mmCIF file of C-alpha atoms in Angstrom:
data_model
loop_
_atom_site.group_PDB
_atom_site.id
_atom_site.type_symbol
_atom_site.label_atom_id
_atom_site.label_comp_id
_atom_site.label_asym_id
_atom_site.label_seq_id
_atom_site.Cartn_x
_atom_site.Cartn_y
_atom_site.Cartn_z
ATOM 1 C CA MET A 17 9.962 -10.826 3.899
ATOM 2 C CA ASN A 18 12.887 -11.007 1.539
ATOM 3 C CA ALA A 19 13.152 -9.536 -1.953
ATOM 4 C CA ASP A 20 12.381 -12.836 -3.708
ATOM 5 C CA ALA A 21 9.150 -13.317 -1.751
ATOM 6 C CA LEU A 22 8.086 -9.715 -2.386
ATOM 7 C CA ILE A 23 8.712 -10.073 -6.126
ATOM 8 C CA ASP A 24 6.863 -13.416 -6.205
ATOM 9 C CA GLU A 25 3.827 -11.810 -4.513
ATOM 10 C CA ILE A 26 3.296 -10.040 -7.842
ATOM 11 C CA ALA A 27 4.513 -12.684 -10.317
ATOM 12 C CA VAL A 28 7.305 -15.230 -10.560
ATOM 13 C CA LEU A 29 10.155 -14.147 -12.821
ATOM 14 C CA PRO A 30 12.833 -16.203 -14.612
ATOM 15 C CA PRO A 31 16.143 -16.122 -12.670
ATOM 16 C CA GLU A 32 17.905 -13.592 -14.958
ATOM 17 C CA SER A 33 14.970 -11.191 -14.857
ATOM 18 C CA ARG A 34 14.618 -11.605 -11.086
ATOM 19 C CA GLU A 35 18.289 -10.729 -10.585
ATOM 20 C CA ALA A 36 18.008 -7.690 -12.878
ATOM 21 C CA LEU A 37 15.027 -6.430 -10.865
ATOM 22 C CA LYS A 38 16.676 -7.175 -7.513
ATOM 23 C CA ALA A 39 19.769 -5.216 -8.629
ATOM 24 C CA CYS A 40 17.556 -2.100 -8.744
ATOM 25 C CA LEU A 41 16.200 -2.557 -5.206
ATOM 26 C CA SER A 42 17.659 -0.618 -2.284
ATOM 27 C CA GLU A 43 17.023 -1.405 1.367
ATOM 28 C CA VAL A 44 15.839 1.625 3.343
ATOM 29 C CA SER A 45 14.577 2.081 6.896
ATOM 30 C CA TYR A 46 12.501 4.898 8.330
ATOM 31 C CA PRO A 47 11.129 5.558 11.818
ATOM 32 C CA LYS A 48 7.537 5.495 12.981
ATOM 33 C CA GLY A 49 5.798 8.750 12.034
ATOM 34 C CA HIS A 50 7.857 9.327 8.870
ATOM 35 C CA LEU A 51 5.849 10.618 5.907
ATOM 36 C CA LEU A 52 7.047 8.421 3.047
ATOM 37 C CA LEU A 53 4.853 9.795 0.250
ATOM 38 C CA ARG A 54 3.208 13.198 0.144
ATOM 39 C CA ALA A 55 0.027 14.319 -1.561
ATOM 40 C CA GLU A 56 0.428 16.931 -4.276
ATOM 41 C CA LYS A 57 3.983 15.731 -5.007
ATOM 42 C CA VAL A 58 5.247 13.607 -7.894
ATOM 43 C CA GLU A 59 6.756 10.522 -6.268
ATOM 44 C CA SER A 60 9.658 8.740 -7.929
ATOM 45 C CA GLY A 61 9.776 5.542 -5.896
ATOM 46 C CA ILE A 62 7.864 2.357 -5.283
ATOM 47 C CA TYR A 63 8.307 0.616 -1.944
ATOM 48 C CA PHE A 64 7.847 -2.967 -0.821
ATOM 49 C CA ILE A 65 7.218 -3.482 2.889
ATOM 50 C CA LYS A 66 9.626 -5.981 4.440
ATOM 51 C CA LYS A 67 8.687 -5.084 8.013
ATOM 52 C CA GLY A 68 6.223 -2.610 9.465
ATOM 53 C CA ILE A 69 2.864 -1.072 8.803
ATOM 54 C CA VAL A 70 1.765 2.098 7.000
ATOM 55 C CA ARG A 71 -1.416 4.000 6.307
ATOM 56 C CA ALA A 72 -2.559 6.028 3.328
ATOM 57 C CA TYR A 73 -4.672 9.052 4.031
ATOM 58 C CA ALA A 74 -5.945 12.221 2.434
ATOM 59 C CA ASN A 75 -6.847 15.508 4.070
ATOM 60 C CA GLN A 76 -10.453 16.611 3.773
ATOM 61 C CA ASN A 77 -11.870 19.632 5.604
ATOM 62 C CA ASP A 78 -9.074 19.552 8.221
ATOM 63 C CA ASN A 79 -9.621 15.812 8.782
ATOM 64 C CA GLU A 80 -7.318 12.967 7.857
ATOM 65 C CA ILE A 81 -9.306 10.245 6.094
ATOM 66 C CA THR A 82 -7.501 6.891 6.182
ATOM 67 C CA PHE A 83 -8.318 4.764 3.152
ATOM 68 C CA TRP A 84 -5.650 2.035 3.158
ATOM 69 C CA PHE A 85 -3.289 0.145 5.434
ATOM 70 C CA GLY A 86 -0.239 -1.715 4.204
ATOM 71 C CA SER A 87 1.892 -4.266 6.005
ATOM 72 C CA GLU A 88 4.520 -6.889 5.297
ATOM 73 C CA GLY A 89 4.474 -8.098 1.707
ATOM 74 C CA GLN A 90 2.526 -5.158 0.336
ATOM 75 C CA THR A 91 3.505 -2.366 -2.010
ATOM 76 C CA ILE A 92 3.475 1.380 -1.425
ATOM 77 C CA ILE A 93 2.939 3.440 -4.552
ATOM 78 C CA SER A 94 1.348 6.602 -5.814
ATOM 79 C CA MET A 95 -0.316 5.231 -8.946
ATOM 80 C CA LYS A 96 -0.918 8.710 -10.350
ATOM 81 C CA SER A 97 2.802 9.499 -10.086
ATOM 82 C CA TYR A 98 3.753 6.062 -11.435
ATOM 83 C CA VAL A 99 1.408 6.070 -14.433
ATOM 84 C CA GLU A 100 1.115 9.752 -15.346
ATOM 85 C CA ASN A 101 4.118 11.363 -13.620
ATOM 86 C CA LEU A 102 1.690 13.715 -11.863
ATOM 87 C CA PRO A 103 1.285 14.607 -8.174
ATOM 88 C CA GLY A 104 -0.503 11.933 -6.182
ATOM 89 C CA TYR A 105 -3.533 12.163 -3.942
ATOM 90 C CA GLU A 106 -2.266 10.370 -0.866
ATOM 91 C CA ASN A 107 0.027 10.764 2.082
ATOM 92 C CA ILE A 108 1.700 7.581 3.324
ATOM 93 C CA GLU A 109 2.651 7.619 7.006
ATOM 94 C CA LEU A 110 4.657 4.911 8.749
ATOM 95 C CA LEU A 111 2.796 3.629 11.807
ATOM 96 C CA GLU A 112 5.785 1.552 12.936
ATOM 97 C CA ASP A 113 9.500 1.624 12.280
ATOM 98 C CA CYS A 114 9.691 0.192 8.759
ATOM 99 C CA GLU A 115 12.154 -1.762 6.681
ATOM 100 C CA LEU A 116 11.407 -1.262 2.994
ATOM 101 C CA LEU A 117 12.789 -2.097 -0.403
ATOM 102 C CA GLU A 118 12.818 0.929 -2.685
ATOM 103 C CA LEU A 119 12.589 0.740 -6.473
ATOM 104 C CA LYS A 120 12.965 3.898 -8.504
ATOM 105 C CA THR A 121 10.215 4.241 -11.101
ATOM 106 C CA SER A 122 12.785 5.310 -13.701
ATOM 107 C CA ASP A 123 14.781 2.090 -13.147
ATOM 108 C CA LEU A 124 11.657 -0.040 -13.450
ATOM 109 C CA LYS A 125 10.551 1.698 -16.654
ATOM 110 C CA HIS A 126 14.018 1.123 -18.119
ATOM 111 C CA LEU A 127 13.727 -2.580 -17.267
ATOM 112 C CA PHE A 128 10.330 -2.657 -18.972
ATOM 113 C CA LYS A 129 12.050 -1.640 -22.222
ATOM 114 C CA THR A 130 14.795 -4.244 -21.957
ATOM 115 C CA ASP A 131 13.083 -7.299 -20.439
ATOM 116 C CA ILE A 132 9.661 -8.578 -21.516
ATOM 117 C CA HIS A 133 9.362 -10.706 -18.366
ATOM 118 C CA ILE A 134 9.771 -7.638 -16.176
ATOM 119 C CA ALA A 135 7.367 -5.701 -18.408
ATOM 120 C CA ASN A 136 4.778 -8.443 -17.850
ATOM 121 C CA TRP A 137 5.589 -8.427 -14.121
ATOM 122 C CA GLY A 138 4.895 -4.664 -14.139
ATOM 123 C CA ARG A 139 1.594 -5.196 -15.937
ATOM 124 C CA ARG A 140 0.613 -7.803 -13.344
ATOM 125 C CA PHE A 141 1.657 -5.387 -10.582
ATOM 126 C CA ALA A 142 -0.620 -2.652 -11.991
ATOM 127 C CA GLU A 143 -3.492 -5.141 -12.398
ATOM 128 C CA LYS A 144 -3.211 -6.238 -8.762
ATOM 129 C CA GLU A 145 -3.158 -2.614 -7.584
ATOM 130 C CA LEU A 146 -6.288 -1.934 -9.646
ATOM 131 C CA ILE A 147 -8.085 -4.908 -8.097
ATOM 132 C CA ARG A 148 -7.118 -3.792 -4.566
ATOM 133 C CA THR A 149 -8.443 -0.298 -5.285
ATOM 134 C CA GLU A 150 -11.648 -1.717 -6.746
ATOM 135 C CA GLU A 151 -12.163 -3.947 -3.690
ATOM 136 C CA ARG A 152 -11.727 -0.980 -1.332
ATOM 137 C CA LEU A 153 -14.216 1.080 -3.344
ATOM 138 C CA ILE A 154 -16.825 -1.683 -3.428
ATOM 139 C CA SER A 155 -16.394 -2.371 0.275
ATOM 140 C CA ARG A 156 -16.827 1.297 1.122
ATOM 141 C CA GLN A 157 -19.891 1.708 -1.093
ATOM 142 C CA PHE A 158 -21.812 -1.492 -0.471
ATOM 143 C CA ARG A 159 -20.933 -2.805 2.979
ATOM 144 C CA THR A 160 -21.959 -1.539 6.372
ATOM 145 C CA ALA A 161 -19.355 -0.431 8.905
ATOM 146 C CA LEU A 162 -19.917 -3.675 10.813
ATOM 147 C CA GLU A 163 -19.361 -5.721 7.648
ATOM 148 C CA ARG A 164 -16.200 -3.747 6.826
ATOM 149 C CA TYR A 165 -14.889 -4.228 10.367
ATOM 150 C CA THR A 166 -15.655 -7.968 10.277
ATOM 151 C CA GLU A 167 -13.892 -8.234 6.915
ATOM 152 C CA LEU A 168 -10.892 -6.366 8.331
ATOM 153 C CA LEU A 169 -10.704 -8.812 11.246
ATOM 154 C CA GLU A 170 -10.929 -11.774 8.869
ATOM 155 C CA THR A 171 -8.383 -10.565 6.321
ATOM 156 C CA ASN A 172 -5.947 -8.783 8.631
ATOM 157 C CA PRO A 173 -6.594 -9.608 12.315
ATOM 158 C CA ASP A 174 -3.154 -8.349 13.364
ATOM 159 C CA LEU A 175 -3.988 -4.856 12.121
ATOM 160 C CA VAL A 176 -6.357 -4.121 15.003
ATOM 161 C CA LYS A 177 -3.535 -4.865 17.453
ATOM 162 C CA ARG A 178 -0.989 -2.702 15.619
ATOM 163 C CA VAL A 179 -2.990 0.382 14.574
ATOM 164 C CA GLN A 180 -4.627 3.132 16.617
ATOM 165 C CA LEU A 181 -8.384 2.741 16.799
ATOM 166 C CA GLY A 182 -8.858 6.298 15.531
ATOM 167 C CA TYR A 183 -7.196 5.329 12.240
ATOM 168 C CA ILE A 184 -9.309 2.190 11.984
ATOM 169 C CA ALA A 185 -12.485 4.203 12.625
ATOM 170 C CA SER A 186 -11.448 6.660 9.903
ATOM 171 C CA TYR A 187 -10.778 3.760 7.529
ATOM 172 C CA LEU A 188 -14.237 2.358 8.248
ATOM 173 C CA GLY A 189 -15.822 5.795 7.762
ATOM 174 C CA ILE A 190 -17.181 5.989 11.315
ATOM 175 C CA THR A 191 -16.394 7.702 14.620
ATOM 176 C CA GLN A 192 -14.343 6.084 17.361
ATOM 177 C CA VAL A 193 -17.511 5.912 19.488
ATOM 178 C CA SER A 194 -19.276 3.932 16.743
ATOM 179 C CA LEU A 195 -16.250 1.653 16.428
ATOM 180 C CA SER A 196 -16.328 1.023 20.179
ATOM 181 C CA ARG A 197 -19.982 -0.007 19.895
ATOM 182 C CA ILE A 198 -19.185 -2.367 17.016
ATOM 183 C CA ARG A 199 -16.272 -3.878 18.945
ATOM 184 C CA ALA A 200 -18.481 -4.392 21.990
ATOM 185 C CA LYS A 201 -20.782 -6.610 19.913
#
């Protein structure tokens, strides 16, 4: 995905605003296994995935609990760092070699002050992140593991081919053995 498509995923901007935002983007690449964001650290960047796949996880009782996967066209952000400038909850690990666009939070907040279109784009960005978080919470609370797995296959069928089953089982809140049983059905 190119920068224009990634920006448009959030909201379409007038040409001048789009160019101002694109001027703040930097292309970066990191290898598989790289820890892009770290829990308990204030993060200063927002990333847009051009190529690759990532997972968000938190440590709980010596276990890594995966709660989100991101792939092409999606955004990587620590909302707590972005909104409150406080350490985030999540670790973000690259599951493939990744090509990303990086946007410094400080640059974006400066653009918010100088361009109302970008400020509205940022509001829309935060709204979409809130909806994604809400959907994950509702899915986890009200759907069975089988329903969550079926939904995963429907919304992101490529994920199962690209991600270790252990991470998918963790995401679904089940063991790998239980996931194998679900897959056998």
